[in-house]
CSV table of C-alpha atoms in Angstrom, one decimal:
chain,number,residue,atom,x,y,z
N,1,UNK,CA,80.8,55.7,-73.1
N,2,UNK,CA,84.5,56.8,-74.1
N,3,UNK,CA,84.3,58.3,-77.2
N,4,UNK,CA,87.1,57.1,-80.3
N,5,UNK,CA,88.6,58.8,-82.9
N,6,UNK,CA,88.7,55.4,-84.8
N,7,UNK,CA,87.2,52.2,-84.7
N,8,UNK,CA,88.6,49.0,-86.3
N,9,UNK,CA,85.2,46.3,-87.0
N,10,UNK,CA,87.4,43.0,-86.9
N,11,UNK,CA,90.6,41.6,-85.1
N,12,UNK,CA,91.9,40.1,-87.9
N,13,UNK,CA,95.1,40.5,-89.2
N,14,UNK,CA,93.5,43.2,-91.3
N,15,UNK,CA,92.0,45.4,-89.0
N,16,UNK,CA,94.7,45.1,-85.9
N,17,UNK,CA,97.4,46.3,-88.5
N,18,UNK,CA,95.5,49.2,-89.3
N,19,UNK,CA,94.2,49.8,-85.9
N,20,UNK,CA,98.3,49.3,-84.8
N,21,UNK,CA,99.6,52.3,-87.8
N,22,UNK,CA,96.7,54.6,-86.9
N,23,UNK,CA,97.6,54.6,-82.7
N,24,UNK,CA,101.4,54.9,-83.5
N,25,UNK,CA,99.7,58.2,-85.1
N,26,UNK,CA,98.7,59.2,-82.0
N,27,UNK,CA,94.5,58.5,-83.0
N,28,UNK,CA,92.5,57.0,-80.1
N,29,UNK,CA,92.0,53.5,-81.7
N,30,UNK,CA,89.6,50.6,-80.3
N,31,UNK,CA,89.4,47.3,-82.1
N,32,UNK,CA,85.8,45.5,-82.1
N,33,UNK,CA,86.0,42.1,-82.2
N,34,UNK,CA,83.0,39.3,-82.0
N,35,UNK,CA,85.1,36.5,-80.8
N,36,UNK,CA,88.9,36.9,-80.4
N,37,UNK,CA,91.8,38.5,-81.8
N,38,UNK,CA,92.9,36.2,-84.5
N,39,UNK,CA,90.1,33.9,-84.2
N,40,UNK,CA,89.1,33.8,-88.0
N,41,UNK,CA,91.3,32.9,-91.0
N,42,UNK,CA,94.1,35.2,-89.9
N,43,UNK,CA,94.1,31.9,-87.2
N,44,UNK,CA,93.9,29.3,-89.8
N,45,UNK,CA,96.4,30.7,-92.4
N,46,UNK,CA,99.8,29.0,-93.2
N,47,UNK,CA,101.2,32.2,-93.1
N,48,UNK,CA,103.2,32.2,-96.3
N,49,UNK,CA,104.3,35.3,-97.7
N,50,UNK,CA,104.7,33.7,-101.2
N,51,UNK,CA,104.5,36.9,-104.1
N,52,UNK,CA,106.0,35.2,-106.5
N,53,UNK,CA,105.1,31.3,-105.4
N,54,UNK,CA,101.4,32.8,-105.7
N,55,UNK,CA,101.2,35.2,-108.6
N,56,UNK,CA,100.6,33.1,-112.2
N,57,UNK,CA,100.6,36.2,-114.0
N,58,UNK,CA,100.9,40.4,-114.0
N,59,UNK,CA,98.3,42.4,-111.6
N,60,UNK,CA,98.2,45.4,-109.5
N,61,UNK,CA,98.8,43.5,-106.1
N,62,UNK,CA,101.8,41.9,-107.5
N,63,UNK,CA,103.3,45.2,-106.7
N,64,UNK,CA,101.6,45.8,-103.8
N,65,UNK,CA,102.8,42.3,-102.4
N,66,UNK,CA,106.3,42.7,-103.3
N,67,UNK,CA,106.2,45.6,-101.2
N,68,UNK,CA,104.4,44.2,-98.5
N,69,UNK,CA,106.5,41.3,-98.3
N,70,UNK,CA,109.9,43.8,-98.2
N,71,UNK,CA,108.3,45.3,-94.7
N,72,UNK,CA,108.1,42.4,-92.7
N,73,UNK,CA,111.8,42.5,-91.4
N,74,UNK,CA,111.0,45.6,-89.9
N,75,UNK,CA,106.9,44.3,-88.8
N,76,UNK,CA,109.1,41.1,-87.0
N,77,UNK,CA,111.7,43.6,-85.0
N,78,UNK,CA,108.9,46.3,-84.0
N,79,UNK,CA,106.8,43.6,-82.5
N,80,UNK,CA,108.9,41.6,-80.7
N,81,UNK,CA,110.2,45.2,-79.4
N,82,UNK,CA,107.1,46.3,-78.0
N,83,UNK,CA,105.4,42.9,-77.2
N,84,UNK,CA,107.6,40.4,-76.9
N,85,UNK,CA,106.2,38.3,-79.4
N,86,UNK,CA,107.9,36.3,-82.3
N,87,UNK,CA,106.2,36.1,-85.1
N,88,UNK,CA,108.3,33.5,-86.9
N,89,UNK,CA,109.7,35.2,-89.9
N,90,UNK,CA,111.6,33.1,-91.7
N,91,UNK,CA,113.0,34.6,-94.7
N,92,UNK,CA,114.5,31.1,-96.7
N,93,UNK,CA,112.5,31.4,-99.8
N,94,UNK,CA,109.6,29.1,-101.5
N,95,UNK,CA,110.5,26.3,-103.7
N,96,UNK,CA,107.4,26.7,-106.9
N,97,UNK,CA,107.8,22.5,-107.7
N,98,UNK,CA,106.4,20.9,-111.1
N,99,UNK,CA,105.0,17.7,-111.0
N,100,UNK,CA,104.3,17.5,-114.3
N,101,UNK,CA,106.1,18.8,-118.1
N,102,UNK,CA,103.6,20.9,-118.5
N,103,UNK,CA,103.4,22.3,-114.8
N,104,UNK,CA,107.4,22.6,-116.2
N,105,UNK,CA,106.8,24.8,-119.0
N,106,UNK,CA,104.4,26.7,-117.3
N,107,UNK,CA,106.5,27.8,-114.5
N,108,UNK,CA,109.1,28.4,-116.3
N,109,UNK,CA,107.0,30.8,-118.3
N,110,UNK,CA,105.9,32.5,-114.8
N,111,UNK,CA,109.9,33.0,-114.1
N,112,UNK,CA,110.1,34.8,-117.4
N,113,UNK,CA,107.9,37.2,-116.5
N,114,UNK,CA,109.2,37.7,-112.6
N,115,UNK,CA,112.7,38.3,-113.8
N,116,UNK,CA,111.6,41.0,-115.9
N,117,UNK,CA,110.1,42.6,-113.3
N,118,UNK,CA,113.1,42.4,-111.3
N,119,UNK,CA,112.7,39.5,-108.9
N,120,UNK,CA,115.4,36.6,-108.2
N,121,UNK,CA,113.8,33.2,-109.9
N,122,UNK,CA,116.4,30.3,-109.6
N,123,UNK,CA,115.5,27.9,-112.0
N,124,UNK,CA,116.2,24.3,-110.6
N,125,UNK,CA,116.3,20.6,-112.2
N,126,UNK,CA,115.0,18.0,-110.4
N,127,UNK,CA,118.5,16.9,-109.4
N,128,UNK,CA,119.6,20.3,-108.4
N,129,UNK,CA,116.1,20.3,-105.9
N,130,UNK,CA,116.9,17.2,-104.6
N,131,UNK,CA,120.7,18.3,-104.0
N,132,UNK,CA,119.5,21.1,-101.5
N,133,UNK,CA,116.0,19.6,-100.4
N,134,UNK,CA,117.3,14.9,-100.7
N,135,UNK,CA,113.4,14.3,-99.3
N,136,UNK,CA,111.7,15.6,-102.1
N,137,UNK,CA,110.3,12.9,-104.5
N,138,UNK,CA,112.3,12.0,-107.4
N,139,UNK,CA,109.3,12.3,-109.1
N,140,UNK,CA,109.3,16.1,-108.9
N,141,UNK,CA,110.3,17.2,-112.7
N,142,UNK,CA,111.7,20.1,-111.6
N,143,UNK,CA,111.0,23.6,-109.4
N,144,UNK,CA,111.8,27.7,-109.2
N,145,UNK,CA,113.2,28.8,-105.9
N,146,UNK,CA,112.2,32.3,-105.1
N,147,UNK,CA,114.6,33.5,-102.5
N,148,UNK,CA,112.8,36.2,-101.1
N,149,UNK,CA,109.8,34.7,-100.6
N,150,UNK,CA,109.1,33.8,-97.1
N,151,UNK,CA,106.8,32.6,-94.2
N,152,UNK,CA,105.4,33.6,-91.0
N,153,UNK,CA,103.5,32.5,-88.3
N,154,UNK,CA,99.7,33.9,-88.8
N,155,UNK,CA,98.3,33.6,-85.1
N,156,UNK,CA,101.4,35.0,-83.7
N,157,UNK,CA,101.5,38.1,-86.3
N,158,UNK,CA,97.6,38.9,-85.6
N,159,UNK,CA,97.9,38.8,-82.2
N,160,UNK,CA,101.9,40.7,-81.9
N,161,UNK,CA,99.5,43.8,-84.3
N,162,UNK,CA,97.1,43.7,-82.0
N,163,UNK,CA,99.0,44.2,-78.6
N,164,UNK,CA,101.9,46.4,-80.6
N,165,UNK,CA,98.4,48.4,-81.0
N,166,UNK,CA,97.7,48.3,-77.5
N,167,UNK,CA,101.1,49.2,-76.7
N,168,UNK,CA,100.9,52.5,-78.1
N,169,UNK,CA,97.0,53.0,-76.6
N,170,UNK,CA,94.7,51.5,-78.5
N,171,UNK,CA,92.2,49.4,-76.8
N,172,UNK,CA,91.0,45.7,-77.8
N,173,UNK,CA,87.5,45.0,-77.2
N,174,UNK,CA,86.8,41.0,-77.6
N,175,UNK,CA,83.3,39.5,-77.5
N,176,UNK,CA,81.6,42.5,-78.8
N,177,UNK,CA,79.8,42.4,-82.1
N,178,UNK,CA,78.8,45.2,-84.3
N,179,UNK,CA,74.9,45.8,-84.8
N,180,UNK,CA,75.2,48.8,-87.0
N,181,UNK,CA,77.2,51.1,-87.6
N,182,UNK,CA,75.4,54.7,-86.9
N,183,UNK,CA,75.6,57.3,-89.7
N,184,UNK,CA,73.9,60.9,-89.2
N,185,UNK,CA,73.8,63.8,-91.4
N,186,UNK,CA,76.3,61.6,-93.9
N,187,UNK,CA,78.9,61.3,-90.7
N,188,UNK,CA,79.7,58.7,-88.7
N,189,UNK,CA,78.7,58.9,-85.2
N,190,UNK,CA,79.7,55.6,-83.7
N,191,UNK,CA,78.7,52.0,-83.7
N,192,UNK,CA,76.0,50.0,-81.7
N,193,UNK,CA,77.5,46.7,-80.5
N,194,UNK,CA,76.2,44.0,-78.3
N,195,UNK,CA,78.2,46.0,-75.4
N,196,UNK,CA,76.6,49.4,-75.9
N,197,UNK,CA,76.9,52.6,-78.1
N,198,UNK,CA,80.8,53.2,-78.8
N,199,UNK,CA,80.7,56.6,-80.5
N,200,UNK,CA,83.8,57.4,-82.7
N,201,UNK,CA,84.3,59.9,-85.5
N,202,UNK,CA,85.8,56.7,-88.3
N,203,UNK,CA,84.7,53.2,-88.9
N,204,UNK,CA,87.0,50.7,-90.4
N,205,UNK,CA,85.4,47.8,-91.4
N,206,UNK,CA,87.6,44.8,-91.8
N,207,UNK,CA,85.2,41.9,-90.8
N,208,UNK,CA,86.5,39.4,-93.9
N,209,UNK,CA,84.1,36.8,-95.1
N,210,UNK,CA,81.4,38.4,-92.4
N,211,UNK,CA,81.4,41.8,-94.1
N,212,UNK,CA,78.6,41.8,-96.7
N,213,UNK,CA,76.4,43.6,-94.4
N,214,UNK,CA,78.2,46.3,-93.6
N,215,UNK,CA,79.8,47.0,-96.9
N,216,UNK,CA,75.9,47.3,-98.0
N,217,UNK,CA,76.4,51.1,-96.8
N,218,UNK,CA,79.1,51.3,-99.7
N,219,UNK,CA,77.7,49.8,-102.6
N,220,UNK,CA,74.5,47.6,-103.1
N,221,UNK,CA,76.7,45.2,-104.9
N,222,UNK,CA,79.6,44.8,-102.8
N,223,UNK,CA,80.3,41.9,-100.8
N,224,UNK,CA,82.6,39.0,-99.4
N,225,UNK,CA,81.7,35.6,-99.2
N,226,UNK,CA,84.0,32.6,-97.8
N,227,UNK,CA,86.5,30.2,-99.5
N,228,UNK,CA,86.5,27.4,-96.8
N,229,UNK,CA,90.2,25.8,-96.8
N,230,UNK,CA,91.5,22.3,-94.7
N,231,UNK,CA,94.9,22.2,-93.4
N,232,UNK,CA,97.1,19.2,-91.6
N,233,UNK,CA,99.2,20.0,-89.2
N,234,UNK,CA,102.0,16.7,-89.2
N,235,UNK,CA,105.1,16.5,-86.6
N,236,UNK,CA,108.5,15.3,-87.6
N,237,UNK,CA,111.1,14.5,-84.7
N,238,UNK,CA,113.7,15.2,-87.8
N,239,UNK,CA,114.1,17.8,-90.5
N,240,UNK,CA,112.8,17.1,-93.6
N,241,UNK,CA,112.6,20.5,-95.5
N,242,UNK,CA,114.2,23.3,-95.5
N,243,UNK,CA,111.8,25.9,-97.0
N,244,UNK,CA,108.0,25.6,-98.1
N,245,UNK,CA,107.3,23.6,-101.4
N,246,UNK,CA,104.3,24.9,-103.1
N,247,UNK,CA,102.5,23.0,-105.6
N,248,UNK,CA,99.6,24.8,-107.5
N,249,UNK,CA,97.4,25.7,-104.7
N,250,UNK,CA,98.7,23.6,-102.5
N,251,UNK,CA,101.8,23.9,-99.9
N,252,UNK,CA,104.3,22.1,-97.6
N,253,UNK,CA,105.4,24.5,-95.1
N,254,UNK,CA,108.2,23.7,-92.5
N,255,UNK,CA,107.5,25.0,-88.9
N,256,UNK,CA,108.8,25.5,-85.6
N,257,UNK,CA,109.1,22.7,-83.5
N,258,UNK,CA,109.4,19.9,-86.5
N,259,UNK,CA,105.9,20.8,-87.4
N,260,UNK,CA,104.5,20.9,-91.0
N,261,UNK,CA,101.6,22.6,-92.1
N,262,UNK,CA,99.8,21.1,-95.3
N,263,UNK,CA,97.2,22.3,-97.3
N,264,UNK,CA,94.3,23.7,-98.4
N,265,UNK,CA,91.3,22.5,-100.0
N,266,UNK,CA,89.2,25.2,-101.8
N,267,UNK,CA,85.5,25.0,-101.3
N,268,UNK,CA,83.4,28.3,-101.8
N,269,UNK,CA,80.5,29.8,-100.0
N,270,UNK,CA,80.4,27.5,-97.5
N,271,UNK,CA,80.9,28.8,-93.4
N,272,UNK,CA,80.9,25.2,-92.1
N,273,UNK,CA,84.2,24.9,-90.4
N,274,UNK,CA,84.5,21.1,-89.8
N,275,UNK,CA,87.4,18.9,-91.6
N,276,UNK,CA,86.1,16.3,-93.3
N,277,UNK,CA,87.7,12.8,-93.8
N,278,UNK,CA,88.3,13.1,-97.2
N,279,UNK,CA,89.8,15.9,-97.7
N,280,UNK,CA,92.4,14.6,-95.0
N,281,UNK,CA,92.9,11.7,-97.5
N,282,UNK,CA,93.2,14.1,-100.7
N,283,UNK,CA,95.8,16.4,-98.6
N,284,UNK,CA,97.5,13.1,-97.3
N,285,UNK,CA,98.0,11.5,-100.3
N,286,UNK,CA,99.3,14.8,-102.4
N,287,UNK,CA,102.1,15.1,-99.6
N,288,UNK,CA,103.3,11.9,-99.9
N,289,UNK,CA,103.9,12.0,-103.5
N,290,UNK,CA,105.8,15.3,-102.8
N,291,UNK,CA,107.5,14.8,-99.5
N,292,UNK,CA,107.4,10.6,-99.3
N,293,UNK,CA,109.6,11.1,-95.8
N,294,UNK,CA,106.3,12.9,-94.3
N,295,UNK,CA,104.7,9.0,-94.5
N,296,UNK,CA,106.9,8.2,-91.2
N,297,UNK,CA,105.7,11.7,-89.7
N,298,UNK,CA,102.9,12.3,-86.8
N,299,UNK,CA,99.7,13.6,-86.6
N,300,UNK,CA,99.3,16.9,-84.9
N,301,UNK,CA,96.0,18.3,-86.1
N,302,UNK,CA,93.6,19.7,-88.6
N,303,UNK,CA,91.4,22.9,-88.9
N,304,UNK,CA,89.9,24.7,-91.5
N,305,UNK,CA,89.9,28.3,-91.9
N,306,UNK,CA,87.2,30.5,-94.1
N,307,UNK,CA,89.2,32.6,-96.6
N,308,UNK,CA,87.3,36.4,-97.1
N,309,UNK,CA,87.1,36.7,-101.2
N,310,UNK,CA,84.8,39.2,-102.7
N,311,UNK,CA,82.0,40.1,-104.9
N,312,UNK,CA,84.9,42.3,-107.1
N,313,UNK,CA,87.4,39.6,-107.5
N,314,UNK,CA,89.8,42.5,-105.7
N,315,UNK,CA,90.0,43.6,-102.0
N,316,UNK,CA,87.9,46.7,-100.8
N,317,UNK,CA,90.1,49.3,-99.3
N,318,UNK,CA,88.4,52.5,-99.6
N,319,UNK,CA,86.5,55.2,-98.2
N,320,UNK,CA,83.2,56.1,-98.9
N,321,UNK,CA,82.3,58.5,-101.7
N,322,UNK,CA,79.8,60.2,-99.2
N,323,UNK,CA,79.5,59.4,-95.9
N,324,UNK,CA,82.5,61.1,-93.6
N,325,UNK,CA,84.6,58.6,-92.0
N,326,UNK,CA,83.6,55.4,-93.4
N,327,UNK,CA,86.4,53.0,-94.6
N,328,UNK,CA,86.5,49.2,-95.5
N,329,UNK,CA,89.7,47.2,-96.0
N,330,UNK,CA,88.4,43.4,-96.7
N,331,UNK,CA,88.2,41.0,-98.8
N,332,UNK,CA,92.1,40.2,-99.4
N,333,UNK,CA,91.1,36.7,-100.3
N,334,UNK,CA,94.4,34.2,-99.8
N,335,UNK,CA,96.7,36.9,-98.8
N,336,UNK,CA,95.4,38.9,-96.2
N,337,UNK,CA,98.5,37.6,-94.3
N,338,UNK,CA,101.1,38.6,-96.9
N,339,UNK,CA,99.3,42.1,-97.6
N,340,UNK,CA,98.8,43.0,-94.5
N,341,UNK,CA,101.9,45.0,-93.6
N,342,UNK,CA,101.0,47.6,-96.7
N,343,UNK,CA,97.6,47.7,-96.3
N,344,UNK,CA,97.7,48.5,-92.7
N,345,UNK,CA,100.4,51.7,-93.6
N,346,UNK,CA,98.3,52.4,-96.6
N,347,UNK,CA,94.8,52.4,-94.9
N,348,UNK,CA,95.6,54.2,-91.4
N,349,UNK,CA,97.4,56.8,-94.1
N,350,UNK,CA,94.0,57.5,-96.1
N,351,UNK,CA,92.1,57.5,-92.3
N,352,UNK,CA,94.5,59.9,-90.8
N,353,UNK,CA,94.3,62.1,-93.9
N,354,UNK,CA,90.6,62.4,-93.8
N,355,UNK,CA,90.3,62.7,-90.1
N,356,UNK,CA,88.3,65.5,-89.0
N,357,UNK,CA,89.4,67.1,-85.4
């Protein structure tokens, strides 16, 4: 068996960022994936890159978002230049939309905050929403456009990192699921899959809600577990937004095509991918107070996708303390999409700089 310098656990939008950074460092990359690329919640995400939509309050991936979110310009040209592949950036901003006063005052008190960290917050009435976005309910009290906020499309991004990875020599290995990852002497040696023994000299693992047991080699108390999310897919053979509403949670997203992507329920711990019928109704009836026009739209479909949180309440992106070339980058919870541009530079940086030739 060909021997790796670096294997990625995962094709994910994780892992097939990472695995795309480390082979434009020249490393001989292979990515290890059980199903198919972008078969997991990288497929089922809406693909909103929404920092300050998202963030209620001050952490240390705020930061790391913002500058995540700045790279995608140049993650949407380099793709498309070696693959082909539109990812659908669209870069038109997120309307943050109150249905409530006090949803009101409390967004305003999240604009406060943002502006003082240095980001654009346009504080809108609900007239002024309803001047730039007329199919928005009236009932809407009022919003916060965030103009550099944004939205992509999450199968197409997975699968343009994976083949920009390929493009520059790394190889994709579909069906093929990790048994163990094979440490000896405190080094990594390779991995035993269901395809044979790859042997490499790093391991990434970026398996999302599937990781817990290989992040037991880390810590005894590290783990990821799922967040299952529903989404509705609706068609509209006319425009009826212009950028994504987001609502607490929940989202309106405009797509190619006159599709719109509406979701998601929340239900942790739970791998069951089925949709059930009333969460359709609950998702249903919250976009038709918002968006009333969407009542006259089409059904297109439904999926649910399992969201990789974990045991920390923070993603894992480290290398172990002891065993040499052993890495983990899961567990990005909601914004694996979002996050993956800096995670990808920032994880194939600490792999190359620990690489032993």
């Amino acid at each position: 068996m060909k021997s790796y310098d670096s294997i990625i656990i995962g094709g994910g939008v994780i892992g097939s960022t990472i695995a795309h950074c480390l082979a434009e460092q020249g490393l001989h990359v292979a990515i290890l994936e059980k199903n198919e690329i972008a078969s997991g919640a990288s497929h089922a995400a809406a693909g909103l890159l929404g920092v300050q939509a998202e963030w209620d309050e001050y952490d240390p991936l705020y930061d790391m978002a913002r500058k995540s979110r700045a790279l995608f310009p140049k993650v949407a040209e380099k793709i498309r230049e070696k693959t082909g592949i539109d990812i659908g950036y669209e870069a038109k901003g997120i309307y943050r939309i109150a249905h409530t006063e006090e949803e009101w005052q409390r967004i305003k008190e999240i604009r406060t905050w943002q502006i003082a960290a240095g980001e654009e917050a346009v504080l809108l009435s609900s007239e002024e929403v309803r001047k730039v976005e007329p199919n928005v309910s009236s009932e809407i009290v009022g919003a916060v456009y965030y103009p550099t906020d944004g939205h992509v499309l999450a199968p197409a991004l997975t699968k343009g990192q994976a083949l920009a990875a390929a493009a520059s020599s790394a190889e994709i290995f579909e069906y093929t699921t990790v048994l163990q990852i094979v440490v000896k002497d405190e080094k990594v040696t390779g991995v035993q899959t269901t395809e044979g023994f790859f042997p490499c000299k790093q391991v990434c693992i970026t398996t999302g809600a599937w990781s817990t047991p290989f992040l037991k080699q880390f810590n005894k108390n590290y783990g990821t577990y799922p967040v299952k999310g529903e989404v509705i897919s609706l068609k509209s053979n006319r425009p009826l937004l212009k950028a994504p509403l987001f609502l607490k949670r929940f989202y309106i997203a405009p797509k190619r095509y006159g599709k719109y992507v509406i979701g998601a329920t929340m239900e942790p711990h739970s791998f069951q991918e089925q949709v059930k019928a009333s969460s359709v109704a609950d998702i249903l009836q919250r976009a038709f107070s918002i968006l009333p026009a969407l009542q006259d739209a089409t059904w297109d479909r439904t999926w649910a996708g399992l969201r990789p949180e974990s045991n920390e309440g923070r993603p894992y992106m480290e290398a172990h303390p002891t065993i040499q070339g052993l890495f983990v980058s899961t567990g990005h919870y909601r914004n694996g999409i979002l996050l993956s541009p800096f995670v990808g530079e920032y994880m194939a940086n600490k792999m190359v700089g620990n690489y032993v030739y």
